[in-house]
mmCIF file of C-alpha atoms in Angstrom:
data_model
loop_
_atom_site.group_PDB
_atom_site.id
_atom_site.type_symbol
_atom_site.label_atom_id
_atom_site.label_comp_id
_atom_site.label_asym_id
_atom_site.label_seq_id
_atom_site.Cartn_x
_atom_site.Cartn_y
_atom_site.Cartn_z
ATOM 1 C CA MET A 27 3.871 12.941 -13.137
ATOM 2 C CA GLU A 28 2.661 14.969 -17.290
ATOM 3 C CA THR A 29 5.282 17.515 -17.646
ATOM 4 C CA PHE A 30 3.393 18.997 -20.833
ATOM 5 C CA ILE A 31 7.010 19.719 -21.793
ATOM 6 C CA ARG A 32 7.366 18.286 -25.547
ATOM 7 C CA THR A 33 10.021 18.268 -28.121
ATOM 8 C CA TYR A 34 9.420 17.872 -31.971
ATOM 9 C CA LYS A 35 11.853 17.541 -34.604
ATOM 10 C CA ILE A 36 11.441 20.809 -37.200
ATOM 11 C CA SER A 37 11.109 19.230 -40.711
ATOM 12 C CA ASP A 38 14.362 21.185 -42.444
ATOM 13 C CA ILE A 39 17.746 21.553 -40.245
ATOM 14 C CA THR A 40 19.094 23.630 -42.335
ATOM 15 C CA LEU A 41 16.293 26.401 -41.137
ATOM 16 C CA CYS A 42 18.892 26.725 -37.791
ATOM 17 C CA ASP A 43 21.845 27.789 -40.046
ATOM 18 C CA ARG A 44 19.670 30.099 -42.192
ATOM 19 C CA LEU A 45 18.320 31.577 -38.726
ATOM 20 C CA ILE A 46 21.750 31.931 -37.354
ATOM 21 C CA ASP A 47 23.048 33.874 -40.352
ATOM 22 C CA TYR A 48 19.901 35.918 -39.950
ATOM 23 C CA HIS A 49 21.468 36.955 -36.343
ATOM 24 C CA LYS A 50 24.787 37.647 -37.926
ATOM 25 C CA ASN A 51 23.514 40.124 -40.260
ATOM 26 C CA ASN A 52 20.277 41.492 -38.810
ATOM 27 C CA ASN A 53 21.626 44.904 -37.750
ATOM 28 C CA GLU A 54 18.101 47.176 -37.162
ATOM 29 C CA TYR A 55 17.081 44.771 -34.440
ATOM 30 C CA LYS A 56 19.614 43.755 -32.575
ATOM 31 C CA LYS A 57 20.264 44.348 -29.187
ATOM 32 C CA GLU A 58 22.124 42.908 -25.755
ATOM 33 C CA GLY A 59 19.905 41.491 -23.772
ATOM 34 C CA ILE A 60 18.422 43.375 -20.561
ATOM 35 C CA ILE A 61 18.196 42.427 -17.840
ATOM 36 C CA TYR A 62 18.605 45.080 -15.128
ATOM 37 C CA LYS A 63 19.918 45.477 -11.292
ATOM 38 C CA LYS A 64 16.959 46.577 -9.287
ATOM 39 C CA ASP A 65 19.455 48.637 -6.621
ATOM 40 C CA THR A 66 21.907 50.485 -9.404
ATOM 41 C CA GLY A 67 19.764 49.680 -12.843
ATOM 42 C CA GLU A 68 22.838 48.281 -14.493
ATOM 43 C CA VAL A 69 22.887 45.465 -16.804
ATOM 44 C CA ASP A 70 23.313 42.248 -14.557
ATOM 45 C CA LYS A 71 25.214 39.287 -16.746
ATOM 46 C CA SER A 72 24.965 36.878 -13.661
ATOM 47 C CA ILE A 73 21.346 36.185 -14.793
ATOM 48 C CA LYS A 74 21.428 36.809 -19.144
ATOM 49 C CA GLU A 75 24.308 37.616 -21.273
ATOM 50 C CA SER A 76 23.035 37.474 -24.833
ATOM 51 C CA ILE A 77 23.056 39.123 -27.766
ATOM 52 C CA ASP A 78 18.798 38.917 -29.062
ATOM 53 C CA VAL A 79 17.318 40.133 -32.423
ATOM 54 C CA ARG A 80 13.720 40.438 -32.929
ATOM 55 C CA PHE A 81 11.860 38.824 -35.535
ATOM 56 C CA PHE A 82 8.426 39.129 -36.644
ATOM 57 C CA ASN A 83 4.898 37.657 -37.579
ATOM 58 C CA GLY A 84 3.951 39.441 -40.752
ATOM 59 C CA THR A 85 7.776 39.793 -42.408
ATOM 60 C CA ASN A 86 8.371 39.667 -45.852
ATOM 61 C CA ASP A 87 11.381 37.385 -44.858
ATOM 62 C CA LYS A 88 11.281 33.397 -45.593
ATOM 63 C CA THR A 89 13.621 31.921 -42.978
ATOM 64 C CA ILE A 90 11.255 33.421 -39.813
ATOM 65 C CA ASN A 91 8.477 32.758 -41.993
ATOM 66 C CA GLU A 92 9.134 29.554 -42.996
ATOM 67 C CA LEU A 93 10.045 29.289 -38.811
ATOM 68 C CA TYR A 94 6.585 30.576 -37.896
ATOM 69 C CA LYS A 95 4.871 27.030 -40.212
ATOM 70 C CA GLU A 96 7.467 24.601 -38.350
ATOM 71 C CA ILE A 97 5.803 25.842 -35.469
ATOM 72 C CA THR A 98 2.510 26.227 -36.301
ATOM 73 C CA VAL A 99 2.164 22.597 -36.971
ATOM 74 C CA HIS A 100 3.756 21.346 -34.008
ATOM 75 C CA VAL A 101 2.018 23.779 -31.814
ATOM 76 C CA TYR A 102 -1.475 22.022 -33.640
ATOM 77 C CA LYS A 103 0.014 18.948 -32.518
ATOM 78 C CA TYR A 104 0.494 19.887 -28.720
ATOM 79 C CA VAL A 105 -3.447 22.555 -29.013
ATOM 80 C CA ARG A 106 -4.798 19.001 -30.201
ATOM 81 C CA GLU A 107 -2.562 16.454 -27.734
ATOM 82 C CA PHE A 108 -3.794 18.181 -24.560
ATOM 83 C CA GLN A 109 -7.381 19.673 -25.916
ATOM 84 C CA LEU A 110 -6.907 22.998 -25.472
ATOM 85 C CA ASP A 111 -9.510 24.909 -26.624
ATOM 86 C CA CYS A 112 -8.296 28.617 -27.051
ATOM 87 C CA ASN A 113 -7.554 30.834 -30.131
ATOM 88 C CA LEU A 114 -3.466 31.539 -29.814
ATOM 89 C CA ILE A 115 -1.819 34.335 -31.782
ATOM 90 C CA THR A 116 1.961 35.194 -32.399
ATOM 91 C CA GLU A 117 1.225 39.076 -31.154
ATOM 92 C CA ASP A 118 5.001 39.780 -29.382
ATOM 93 C CA PRO A 119 8.256 39.288 -31.472
ATOM 94 C CA GLY A 120 10.555 36.665 -31.343
ATOM 95 C CA LEU A 121 13.797 36.454 -30.619
ATOM 96 C CA ILE A 122 16.936 35.097 -32.189
ATOM 97 C CA GLN A 123 20.085 34.618 -29.010
ATOM 98 C CA TRP A 124 22.786 34.176 -28.854
ATOM 99 C CA TYR A 125 24.369 33.352 -25.542
ATOM 100 C CA PRO A 126 28.775 33.483 -25.591
ATOM 101 C CA LYS A 127 30.461 30.785 -23.763
ATOM 102 C CA GLY A 128 29.859 31.111 -20.017
ATOM 103 C CA GLY A 129 26.342 33.008 -21.126
ATOM 104 C CA GLY A 130 22.724 31.945 -21.423
ATOM 105 C CA PHE A 131 19.538 33.614 -19.098
ATOM 106 C CA LYS A 132 21.025 31.475 -15.784
ATOM 107 C CA LYS A 133 18.289 32.980 -13.193
ATOM 108 C CA TRP A 134 15.221 30.094 -12.667
ATOM 109 C CA HIS A 135 12.426 32.432 -14.149
ATOM 110 C CA PHE A 136 9.227 32.257 -15.802
ATOM 111 C CA GLU A 137 7.733 33.396 -19.094
ATOM 112 C CA ARG A 138 4.199 35.188 -17.693
ATOM 113 C CA CYS A 139 5.313 37.828 -14.564
ATOM 114 C CA ASN A 140 4.334 40.495 -15.596
ATOM 115 C CA TYR A 141 1.971 43.227 -16.933
ATOM 116 C CA GLN A 142 3.414 42.566 -20.729
ATOM 117 C CA SER A 143 3.623 39.316 -20.328
ATOM 118 C CA ARG A 144 -0.144 38.341 -18.879
ATOM 119 C CA LYS A 145 -1.333 36.847 -22.273
ATOM 120 C CA ARG A 146 1.602 34.002 -22.983
ATOM 121 C CA GLN A 147 0.500 30.535 -22.670
ATOM 122 C CA ILE A 148 2.639 28.475 -24.422
ATOM 123 C CA VAL A 149 6.633 28.771 -25.390
ATOM 124 C CA TYR A 150 8.325 27.843 -28.373
ATOM 125 C CA MET A 151 12.129 27.537 -28.278
ATOM 126 C CA LEU A 152 14.569 26.031 -30.802
ATOM 127 C CA TYR A 153 17.689 25.152 -30.256
ATOM 128 C CA LEU A 154 19.528 25.864 -33.948
ATOM 129 C CA ASN A 155 22.682 24.571 -32.960
ATOM 130 C CA ASP A 156 24.502 21.775 -30.666
ATOM 131 C CA VAL A 157 25.656 22.087 -27.324
ATOM 132 C CA GLU A 158 26.941 19.657 -25.337
ATOM 133 C CA ASN A 159 26.083 20.706 -21.434
ATOM 134 C CA GLY A 160 24.148 23.639 -22.197
ATOM 135 C CA GLY A 161 20.130 22.821 -22.738
ATOM 136 C CA THR A 162 17.370 23.745 -20.168
ATOM 137 C CA GLU A 163 16.362 22.853 -17.099
ATOM 138 C CA TRP A 164 12.943 23.014 -15.562
ATOM 139 C CA TYR A 165 12.709 23.473 -11.478
ATOM 140 C CA LEU A 166 9.936 21.949 -10.648
ATOM 141 C CA GLN A 167 9.321 18.506 -13.101
ATOM 142 C CA ASN A 168 13.181 17.829 -12.479
ATOM 143 C CA VAL A 169 13.865 18.162 -16.638
ATOM 144 C CA LYS A 170 16.784 18.644 -18.676
ATOM 145 C CA LEU A 171 17.197 18.991 -22.378
ATOM 146 C CA GLU A 172 19.942 18.997 -24.165
ATOM 147 C CA ALA A 173 20.577 21.668 -26.793
ATOM 148 C CA VAL A 174 20.257 19.097 -30.152
ATOM 149 C CA LYS A 175 20.077 21.615 -33.423
ATOM 150 C CA GLY A 176 16.457 20.814 -35.152
ATOM 151 C CA THR A 177 14.942 20.422 -31.501
ATOM 152 C CA LEU A 178 11.352 22.374 -30.617
ATOM 153 C CA VAL A 179 10.423 22.833 -26.885
ATOM 154 C CA LEU A 180 7.224 23.911 -26.141
ATOM 155 C CA TRP A 181 5.634 24.802 -22.519
ATOM 156 C CA PRO A 182 3.112 26.347 -20.436
ATOM 157 C CA SER A 183 3.749 29.560 -19.976
ATOM 158 C CA ASP A 184 3.570 29.957 -15.900
ATOM 159 C CA PHE A 185 4.595 30.207 -12.657
ATOM 160 C CA THR A 186 4.206 25.651 -12.981
ATOM 161 C CA HIS A 187 7.609 25.633 -15.540
ATOM 162 C CA VAL A 188 9.972 27.835 -13.619
ATOM 163 C CA HIS A 189 13.318 27.286 -16.214
ATOM 164 C CA ARG A 190 16.746 28.032 -16.997
ATOM 165 C CA GLY A 191 19.767 27.703 -19.604
ATOM 166 C CA VAL A 192 21.982 25.348 -18.818
ATOM 167 C CA VAL A 193 25.577 27.696 -19.384
ATOM 168 C CA ALA A 194 28.101 26.245 -21.585
ATOM 169 C CA ASP A 195 31.437 25.967 -22.066
ATOM 170 C CA GLU A 196 30.378 26.696 -25.447
ATOM 171 C CA GLU A 197 28.311 29.497 -27.559
ATOM 172 C CA LYS A 198 24.887 28.401 -28.180
ATOM 173 C CA TYR A 199 21.903 29.978 -30.193
ATOM 174 C CA ILE A 200 18.560 29.229 -29.867
ATOM 175 C CA ALA A 201 15.104 31.210 -31.585
ATOM 176 C CA THR A 202 12.392 31.847 -29.061
ATOM 177 C CA GLY A 203 9.389 33.496 -28.741
ATOM 178 C CA TRP A 204 5.353 33.038 -27.026
ATOM 179 C CA LEU A 205 1.843 32.029 -28.240
ATOM 180 C CA GLU A 206 -1.033 34.108 -26.607
ATOM 181 C CA HIS A 207 -4.097 34.167 -25.714
ATOM 182 C CA CYS A 208 -6.211 35.825 -28.483
ATOM 183 C CA LEU A 209 -9.261 37.508 -26.722
#
């Protein structure tokens, strides 16, 4: 069965270290990853535990621009492989996420699940460090990837690709975001 999940290696592995430094040194766009408990409105760390730094297309930051160039190269490969005939843009900010030991996005979820995320078509995720037993798994595809530094993963954003992070005994960094359909 076709999974529509693809992995690519980025051309410059040092980009991962620079993105981690960007996360560590950024205070303007840094905040706790938030998923609220429905009954109390409190943060529910049993679902997601992270510190997120937003980044934006159109920035003057050289590191973020290099990340977007890498994403673009591989998205073109993905689009050609599956003969997708649509215009894709990065409208929403991306995230560099730090997960502490035992942290992560622990709940099964998908990326196009509400009004705000309705235009999302493709998810990208770049592992920024090696994490033993700490990758990502997709439920219906029965796929589990290890977090290997410099590996970029692309997949469809919809309910067909329910996934979750594998909780690890060490910290994990990823850069992630979405390509949206341009109407």
